[in-house]
Amino acid sequence: MKQIRLKLAARPARVIFGHPWVFSGEIETPPRIADGDAAELLDTRGRSLGCGIWNAKSQIVWRKFSSALCDWNEEFIAAALEKAVSKRVPAPASRRIVWSEADSLPGLVVDRFEDSLVVQALTAGTDKMLPFIAGWLDKNLSPKEIIFRNDAPSRRFEGLENSISFYKNRPHEPRWFEIDGVRYFLDLANGQKTGFYLDQREQHANVAKYARGKTVLDACCNQGGFSFQCAKAGAAGTLGIDISEFAVETCRRNATENGFENCAFETANLFDWFGANRERKFDVIVLDPPPFARSKSALEGALRGYKELNLRALKMLNPGGILATYSCSQRVGLEKYIDVVSRAAHDAKRNVSLLEITGQPEDHPCLLNFPESHYLKGLILRAE
């Protein structure tokens, strides 16, 4: 590779301890390098900290992809893709096969849904290499289709335009997919994120083990994963709540397709619904809201929101009931989330025991020195 080097400024930087990001104010002198190209990073003593992708348009100007001296080229990317895929074999037909920095491919997300691939390029370096990446995936995985979901809001921070497109211009037709024994009608080109929340697949089944013969509230149900797995496990009845009318109609369609007659769904703002249904009781309640803390300034409001939801859910649980509560807000760490739920339990005057602490599945790995990769956390609780 070209010997393009960056040097850290004389101020604290997490990258010294293995974090893969460098911010604009942490570089001594910006290099003359094209956005999306590779550069070696040196500490203040001139020691190498590895190679990363440069982007002057982003607040995160350098993203590490290798501890060794190497270039961001087809050879490196092919090897990283091969390693990412091999780590996930054997695996379910629908799962994540590439997860950004955790697979040494900053900004690249690839989800597999049976014979379809959904690809997101969230950084300039990945976007630049997308034609090669798509060709490699097509050649080595032989999918029926590849959908480019380059419509994530975070792309604008990299100076990238948003778009949805298709490999070799083969448009996607929404259709039925089977995930863990349940059929879902998915629109992979227009659904949230990459079409389905694959990071919660394991938890759908995990919560279901508590649901046999029980009444279940699936709050923020989205596509109904918790409802359907609980119904499949023999729940007495499930009720899914979501603010999206489209999501609720899709859930009803999925329930009919699968023959789940004991699954009901309602369109409502969850906070309003809790306020209007204070007298209702359930044996199992699932709280799986969207991220509340999308920015640092939103953190305090997010913590108040999480506390209020958990408080209202705990008041709705029958004695001995199960609360499965999740946060996908990266800025809300596990310790902070436990504290929030503990305060909610105190205010609800419930004696609550911790049964499980949950995290991300194996196909969404977390890097130990990269807390941003550890966004999903959950608690399984029993309230007396």
Short mmCIF file of C-alpha atoms in Angstrom, two decimals:
data_model
loop_
_atom_site.label_atom_id
_atom_site.label_comp_id
_atom_site.label_asym_id
_atom_site.label_seq_id
_atom_site.Cartn_x
_atom_site.Cartn_y
_atom_site.Cartn_z
CA MET A 1 0.00 0.00 0.00
CA LYS A 2 1.00 3.64 -0.32
CA GLN A 3 2.73 4.80 2.82
CA ILE A 4 0.01 7.27 3.79
CA ARG A 5 0.22 7.93 7.48
CA LEU A 6 -1.80 9.82 10.04
CA LYS A 7 -0.53 10.85 13.43
CA LEU A 8 -2.51 11.25 16.60
CA ALA A 9 -2.49 14.64 18.25
CA ALA A 10 -1.11 14.90 21.77
CA ARG A 11 -4.43 14.35 23.53
CA PRO A 12 -6.24 11.28 24.92
CA ALA A 13 -7.77 9.00 22.27
CA ARG A 14 -9.58 5.69 22.77
CA VAL A 15 -7.91 4.24 19.68
CA ILE A 16 -4.70 3.77 21.73
CA PHE A 17 -6.55 1.12 23.75
CA GLY A 18 -8.02 -0.66 20.74
CA HIS A 19 -11.11 1.35 19.87
CA PRO A 20 -11.49 1.35 16.04
CA TRP A 21 -12.53 5.00 15.59
CA VAL A 22 -10.64 8.29 15.46
CA PHE A 23 -12.47 11.62 15.50
CA SER A 24 -11.52 14.73 13.55
CA GLY A 25 -9.99 16.60 16.51
CA GLU A 26 -7.71 13.69 17.37
CA ILE A 27 -5.54 13.92 14.23
CA GLU A 28 -2.40 16.08 14.21
CA THR A 29 -2.45 17.04 10.51
CA PRO A 30 -5.17 15.96 8.06
CA PRO A 31 -3.65 13.99 5.17
CA ARG A 32 -3.99 14.64 1.48
CA ILE A 33 -5.95 11.51 0.72
CA ALA A 34 -9.22 10.70 -1.04
CA ASP A 35 -12.21 9.88 1.11
CA GLY A 36 -12.63 6.11 1.28
CA ASP A 37 -8.91 5.35 0.93
CA ALA A 38 -6.73 3.61 3.50
CA ALA A 39 -4.14 5.15 5.81
CA GLU A 40 -1.90 3.88 8.58
CA LEU A 41 -2.35 5.49 11.99
CA LEU A 42 0.61 6.31 14.23
CA ASP A 43 0.50 7.23 17.90
CA THR A 44 2.35 10.27 19.25
CA ARG A 45 5.56 8.20 19.50
CA GLY A 46 5.32 7.05 15.89
CA ARG A 47 4.15 3.49 16.69
CA SER A 48 1.64 1.92 14.32
CA LEU A 49 -1.94 1.47 15.50
CA GLY A 50 -3.10 -0.25 12.33
CA CYS A 51 -4.78 0.70 9.07
CA GLY A 52 -8.15 2.31 8.57
CA ILE A 53 -10.42 4.07 6.11
CA TRP A 54 -10.19 7.87 5.92
CA ASN A 55 -13.14 10.20 5.38
CA ALA A 56 -12.71 13.94 5.95
CA LYS A 57 -16.46 14.53 5.53
CA SER A 58 -17.27 12.45 8.61
CA GLN A 59 -16.81 13.34 12.26
CA ILE A 60 -15.29 9.86 12.52
CA VAL A 61 -12.39 10.48 10.15
CA TRP A 62 -10.65 7.10 10.51
CA ARG A 63 -12.15 3.64 10.95
CA LYS A 64 -9.79 0.75 11.63
CA PHE A 65 -10.03 -2.40 9.54
CA SER A 66 -6.70 -4.11 10.30
CA SER A 67 -3.96 -4.12 12.93
CA ALA A 68 -1.48 -5.10 10.21
CA LEU A 69 -0.14 -2.89 7.44
CA CYS A 70 -2.39 -3.56 4.44
CA ASP A 71 -4.54 -1.76 1.90
CA TRP A 72 -8.31 -1.44 1.61
CA ASN A 73 -8.49 -3.39 -1.64
CA GLU A 74 -10.18 -6.36 -3.27
CA GLU A 75 -7.73 -8.86 -1.79
CA PHE A 76 -8.31 -7.70 1.79
CA ILE A 77 -12.09 -7.39 1.39
CA ALA A 78 -12.43 -10.85 -0.17
CA ALA A 79 -10.50 -12.41 2.72
CA ALA A 80 -12.60 -10.52 5.30
CA LEU A 81 -15.85 -11.56 3.60
CA GLU A 82 -14.74 -15.19 3.48
CA LYS A 83 -13.88 -15.12 7.19
CA ALA A 84 -17.17 -13.46 8.14
CA VAL A 85 -19.24 -16.00 6.22
CA SER A 86 -17.26 -19.00 7.47
CA LYS A 87 -17.75 -17.92 11.10
CA ARG A 88 -21.50 -18.25 10.62
CA VAL A 89 -21.64 -21.71 9.06
CA PRO A 90 -23.67 -23.75 9.80
CA ALA A 91 -26.37 -21.23 10.61
CA PRO A 92 -30.08 -20.58 10.08
CA ALA A 93 -31.24 -19.68 6.59
CA SER A 94 -31.97 -16.13 7.77
CA ARG A 95 -29.18 -14.44 9.70
CA ARG A 96 -26.60 -11.65 9.57
CA ILE A 97 -23.47 -12.67 7.69
CA VAL A 98 -21.43 -9.44 7.87
CA TRP A 99 -21.48 -7.01 10.79
CA SER A 100 -19.33 -3.94 10.13
CA GLU A 101 -16.28 -3.37 12.39
CA ALA A 102 -16.91 -6.68 14.16
CA ASP A 103 -15.97 -8.37 10.87
CA SER A 104 -13.17 -5.92 9.92
CA LEU A 105 -15.42 -4.35 7.28
CA PRO A 106 -16.36 -0.92 8.67
CA GLY A 107 -19.81 0.14 7.59
CA LEU A 108 -20.76 -3.04 5.74
CA VAL A 109 -23.88 -4.92 6.82
CA VAL A 110 -25.11 -8.02 4.98
CA ASP A 111 -28.23 -9.89 6.05
CA ARG A 112 -29.37 -13.14 4.46
CA PHE A 113 -33.03 -14.07 4.14
CA GLU A 114 -33.09 -17.56 2.62
CA ASP A 115 -31.89 -16.95 -0.97
CA SER A 116 -31.96 -13.14 -0.76
CA LEU A 117 -29.20 -10.80 0.45
CA VAL A 118 -29.73 -7.29 1.80
CA VAL A 119 -26.62 -5.10 1.79
CA GLN A 120 -25.99 -1.78 3.51
CA ALA A 121 -22.90 0.36 2.83
CA LEU A 122 -22.76 2.92 5.63
CA THR A 123 -19.27 4.37 5.12
CA ALA A 124 -17.45 5.99 2.22
CA GLY A 125 -14.85 3.22 2.07
CA THR A 126 -17.46 0.48 1.85
CA ASP A 127 -19.58 2.43 -0.62
CA LYS A 128 -16.52 2.84 -2.85
CA MET A 129 -15.95 -0.93 -2.94
CA LEU A 130 -19.61 -1.93 -3.24
CA PRO A 131 -19.39 -3.19 -6.86
CA PHE A 132 -16.64 -5.64 -5.87
CA ILE A 133 -18.45 -6.64 -2.68
CA ALA A 134 -21.66 -7.37 -4.60
CA GLY A 135 -19.78 -9.40 -7.19
CA TRP A 136 -18.09 -11.46 -4.48
CA LEU A 137 -21.39 -12.15 -2.72
CA ASP A 138 -23.05 -13.12 -6.00
CA LYS A 139 -20.22 -15.46 -7.01
CA ASN A 140 -19.65 -17.12 -3.63
CA LEU A 141 -23.16 -17.24 -2.12
CA SER A 142 -25.29 -17.55 -5.30
CA PRO A 143 -28.27 -15.55 -4.02
CA LYS A 144 -31.45 -15.13 -6.00
CA GLU A 145 -31.20 -11.37 -5.50
CA ILE A 146 -29.09 -8.68 -3.83
CA ILE A 147 -30.85 -5.59 -2.53
CA PHE A 148 -28.83 -2.48 -1.71
CA ARG A 149 -30.53 -0.75 1.25
CA ASN A 150 -28.39 2.38 1.17
CA ASP A 151 -31.14 4.47 2.73
CA ALA A 152 -29.89 4.64 6.34
CA PRO A 153 -29.85 8.18 7.82
CA SER A 154 -26.26 7.65 9.02
CA ARG A 155 -24.99 7.75 5.41
CA ARG A 156 -25.41 11.51 5.32
CA PHE A 157 -22.76 11.85 8.03
CA GLU A 158 -20.34 10.23 5.58
CA GLY A 159 -21.27 12.60 2.78
CA LEU A 160 -23.16 9.86 0.93
CA GLU A 161 -26.47 10.01 -0.87
CA ASN A 162 -29.31 7.67 0.04
CA SER A 163 -30.79 5.16 -2.37
CA ILE A 164 -32.39 1.75 -2.74
CA SER A 165 -31.20 -0.27 -5.71
CA PHE A 166 -30.82 -3.83 -6.95
CA TYR A 167 -27.89 -5.87 -8.20
CA LYS A 168 -28.03 -6.27 -11.99
CA ASN A 169 -31.28 -4.28 -11.83
CA ARG A 170 -33.27 -7.29 -10.66
CA PRO A 171 -36.09 -5.68 -8.60
CA HIS A 172 -37.28 -7.29 -5.39
CA GLU A 173 -40.79 -8.67 -5.08
CA PRO A 174 -42.14 -8.81 -1.49
CA ARG A 175 -42.96 -12.41 -0.58
CA TRP A 176 -43.24 -14.97 2.20
CA PHE A 177 -40.14 -16.02 4.12
CA GLU A 178 -39.94 -18.63 6.87
CA ILE A 179 -37.97 -17.64 9.97
CA ASP A 180 -37.75 -20.11 12.85
CA GLY A 181 -40.86 -21.97 11.81
CA VAL A 182 -43.05 -18.89 11.25
CA ARG A 183 -43.96 -17.43 7.86
CA TYR A 184 -43.57 -13.65 7.45
CA PHE A 185 -44.50 -11.51 4.47
CA LEU A 186 -41.40 -9.33 4.05
CA ASP A 187 -40.64 -6.37 1.82
CA LEU A 188 -36.85 -6.38 1.97
CA ALA A 189 -36.57 -3.25 -0.15
CA ASN A 190 -38.82 -1.06 2.01
CA GLY A 191 -39.15 -2.63 5.47
CA GLN A 192 -37.37 -1.21 8.51
CA LYS A 193 -33.57 -1.60 8.54
CA THR A 194 -32.90 -4.61 6.28
CA GLY A 195 -36.47 -5.94 6.38
CA PHE A 196 -36.59 -7.85 9.67
CA TYR A 197 -34.98 -7.50 13.10
CA LEU A 198 -32.72 -10.53 12.93
CA ASP A 199 -30.93 -9.48 16.13
CA GLN A 200 -34.03 -10.48 18.16
CA ARG A 201 -34.63 -13.88 16.59
CA GLU A 202 -33.13 -15.78 19.53
CA GLN A 203 -35.11 -13.72 22.03
CA HIS A 204 -38.39 -14.42 20.24
CA ALA A 205 -37.88 -18.10 21.05
CA ASN A 206 -36.35 -17.41 24.46
CA VAL A 207 -39.39 -15.51 25.73
CA ALA A 208 -41.72 -18.13 24.26
CA LYS A 209 -40.50 -20.69 26.79
CA TYR A 210 -42.32 -18.68 29.49
CA ALA A 211 -45.55 -18.30 27.50
CA ARG A 212 -47.27 -21.69 27.46
CA GLY A 213 -50.83 -21.27 28.79
CA LYS A 214 -50.15 -17.58 29.54
CA THR A 215 -51.52 -14.25 28.33
CA VAL A 216 -48.87 -12.19 26.54
CA LEU A 217 -48.53 -8.48 25.77
CA ASP A 218 -46.11 -7.80 22.91
CA ALA A 219 -45.39 -4.07 23.18
CA CYS A 220 -43.92 -2.42 20.07
CA CYS A 221 -44.59 -5.65 18.23
CA ASN A 222 -43.26 -4.53 14.82
CA GLN A 223 -43.56 -7.70 12.69
CA GLY A 224 -44.92 -9.83 15.53
CA GLY A 225 -41.91 -12.05 16.23
CA PHE A 226 -42.53 -12.33 19.98
CA SER A 227 -46.29 -12.79 19.51
CA PHE A 228 -45.92 -15.57 16.97
CA GLN A 229 -43.25 -17.54 18.80
CA CYS A 230 -45.30 -17.32 22.00
CA ALA A 231 -48.42 -18.46 20.13
CA LYS A 232 -46.42 -21.30 18.62
CA ALA A 233 -45.33 -22.31 22.13
CA GLY A 234 -48.95 -22.54 23.32
CA ALA A 235 -49.75 -19.12 24.78
CA ALA A 236 -53.36 -18.67 25.87
CA GLY A 237 -53.49 -15.44 23.88
CA THR A 238 -51.23 -12.64 22.67
CA LEU A 239 -51.85 -8.95 22.09
CA GLY A 240 -49.41 -6.93 19.97
CA ILE A 241 -49.30 -3.13 20.11
CA ASP A 242 -47.54 -0.92 17.56
CA ILE A 243 -47.83 2.71 16.52
CA SER A 244 -47.56 1.75 12.84
CA GLU A 245 -50.83 0.82 11.15
CA PHE A 246 -48.82 -0.83 8.38
CA ALA A 247 -46.96 -3.00 10.91
CA VAL A 248 -50.21 -4.03 12.59
CA GLU A 249 -51.88 -4.93 9.29
CA THR A 250 -48.81 -6.95 8.32
CA CYS A 251 -48.93 -8.79 11.66
CA ARG A 252 -52.58 -9.65 11.10
CA ARG A 253 -51.75 -10.97 7.65
CA ASN A 254 -48.91 -13.06 9.08
CA ALA A 255 -51.13 -14.42 11.86
CA THR A 256 -53.73 -15.54 9.32
CA GLU A 257 -51.07 -17.17 7.13
CA ASN A 258 -49.74 -19.15 10.09
CA GLY A 259 -53.15 -20.04 11.53
CA PHE A 260 -52.54 -18.20 14.83
CA GLU A 261 -56.10 -17.52 15.92
CA ASN A 262 -55.04 -16.45 19.42
CA CYS A 263 -52.98 -13.44 18.22
CA ALA A 264 -54.59 -9.99 18.29
CA PHE A 265 -53.02 -6.67 17.27
CA GLU A 266 -53.87 -3.01 17.90
CA THR A 267 -52.51 0.26 16.51
CA ALA A 268 -51.65 2.69 19.31
CA ASN A 269 -48.99 4.87 20.86
CA LEU A 270 -47.67 2.60 23.61
CA PHE A 271 -47.54 5.30 26.30
CA ASP A 272 -51.14 6.28 25.52
CA TRP A 273 -52.23 2.64 25.43
CA PHE A 274 -50.75 1.96 28.86
CA GLY A 275 -52.53 5.01 30.24
CA ALA A 276 -55.90 3.94 28.82
CA ASN A 277 -55.63 0.29 29.92
CA ARG A 278 -54.40 0.50 33.51
CA GLU A 279 -56.76 -2.23 34.73
CA ARG A 280 -55.66 -4.90 32.26
CA LYS A 281 -53.38 -7.71 33.41
CA PHE A 282 -51.00 -10.08 31.62
CA ASP A 283 -48.80 -13.02 32.58
CA VAL A 284 -45.96 -12.12 30.20
CA ILE A 285 -45.07 -8.65 28.91
CA VAL A 286 -42.44 -7.90 26.27
CA LEU A 287 -41.04 -4.37 25.94
CA ASP A 288 -39.00 -3.99 22.76
CA PRO A 289 -39.23 -0.32 21.74
CA PRO A 290 -37.17 1.41 19.05
CA PRO A 291 -34.02 3.25 20.22
CA PHE A 292 -34.92 6.22 22.40
CA ALA A 293 -31.40 7.70 22.64
CA ARG A 294 -30.29 8.40 19.06
CA SER A 295 -27.99 11.19 20.23
CA LYS A 296 -26.14 12.19 23.39
CA SER A 297 -28.58 15.03 24.00
CA ALA A 298 -31.50 12.57 23.95
CA LEU A 299 -30.08 10.33 26.68
CA GLU A 300 -31.84 11.81 29.71
CA GLY A 301 -35.20 11.79 27.95
CA ALA A 302 -34.59 8.21 26.85
CA LEU A 303 -33.92 7.09 30.42
CA ARG A 304 -37.17 8.70 31.57
CA GLY A 305 -39.02 6.97 28.74
CA TYR A 306 -37.56 3.57 29.57
CA LYS A 307 -38.41 3.98 33.23
CA GLU A 308 -42.00 4.97 32.48
CA LEU A 309 -42.59 2.02 30.13
CA ASN A 310 -41.12 -0.49 32.59
CA LEU A 311 -43.07 1.02 35.47
CA ARG A 312 -46.37 0.71 33.62
CA ALA A 313 -45.56 -2.82 32.45
CA LEU A 314 -44.68 -3.98 35.96
CA LYS A 315 -47.98 -2.63 37.27
CA MET A 316 -49.79 -4.66 34.60
CA LEU A 317 -48.15 -7.99 35.40
CA ASN A 318 -50.01 -10.66 37.31
CA PRO A 319 -48.21 -11.99 40.43
CA GLY A 320 -45.38 -14.22 39.29
CA GLY A 321 -45.51 -12.65 35.83
CA ILE A 322 -42.58 -12.33 33.43
CA LEU A 323 -41.27 -9.04 32.06
CA ALA A 324 -38.87 -9.29 29.10
CA THR A 325 -37.51 -5.78 28.62
CA TYR A 326 -35.03 -4.67 25.96
CA SER A 327 -33.11 -1.60 24.88
CA CYS A 328 -31.41 -1.20 21.50
CA SER A 329 -30.09 2.28 22.38
CA GLN A 330 -26.31 2.02 22.16
CA ARG A 331 -25.88 5.02 24.47
CA VAL A 332 -27.78 3.21 27.24
CA GLY A 333 -25.35 0.64 28.61
CA LEU A 334 -26.36 -2.51 30.48
CA GLU A 335 -25.51 -1.13 33.92
CA LYS A 336 -27.53 2.02 33.28
CA TYR A 337 -30.46 0.01 31.92
CA ILE A 338 -30.49 -2.25 34.98
CA ASP A 339 -30.54 0.87 37.17
CA VAL A 340 -33.49 2.32 35.23
CA VAL A 341 -35.53 -0.88 35.49
CA SER A 342 -34.63 -1.24 39.19
CA ARG A 343 -36.01 2.23 39.83
CA ALA A 344 -39.16 1.34 37.94
CA ALA A 345 -39.59 -1.81 40.07
CA HIS A 346 -39.20 0.26 43.24
CA ASP A 347 -41.82 2.78 42.13
CA ALA A 348 -44.16 -0.04 41.10
CA LYS A 349 -43.76 -1.57 44.58
CA ARG A 350 -42.99 -4.97 43.08
CA ASN A 351 -40.47 -7.51 44.34
CA VAL A 352 -38.62 -8.35 41.13
CA SER A 353 -36.05 -11.09 40.57
CA LEU A 354 -33.59 -11.24 37.68
CA LEU A 355 -33.82 -14.46 35.68
CA GLU A 356 -31.63 -13.66 32.66
CA ILE A 357 -29.44 -10.94 31.19
CA THR A 358 -29.50 -11.15 27.40
CA GLY A 359 -27.47 -9.57 24.61
CA GLN A 360 -26.83 -9.89 20.91
CA PRO A 361 -26.85 -13.21 19.08
CA GLU A 362 -23.67 -14.79 17.76
CA ASP A 363 -24.19 -13.43 14.25
CA HIS A 364 -24.15 -9.86 15.68
CA PRO A 365 -20.82 -10.10 17.55
CA CYS A 366 -19.61 -7.40 19.95
CA LEU A 367 -16.00 -6.25 20.07
CA LEU A 368 -14.73 -6.01 23.64
CA ASN A 369 -12.95 -2.68 23.04
CA PHE A 370 -15.75 -1.22 20.91
CA PRO A 371 -18.79 -0.52 23.12
CA GLU A 372 -20.68 0.96 20.15
CA SER A 373 -20.93 -2.58 18.75
CA HIS A 374 -22.79 -3.69 21.90
CA TYR A 375 -26.13 -1.95 21.46
CA LEU A 376 -28.75 -4.59 22.33
CA LYS A 377 -29.33 -5.65 25.91
CA GLY A 378 -32.25 -7.26 27.71
CA LEU A 379 -33.49 -8.42 31.10
CA ILE A 380 -35.86 -11.30 31.81
CA LEU A 381 -37.54 -10.61 35.16
CA ARG A 382 -40.13 -12.22 37.42
CA ALA A 383 -42.37 -9.89 39.44
CA GLU A 384 -44.03 -11.20 42.62
#
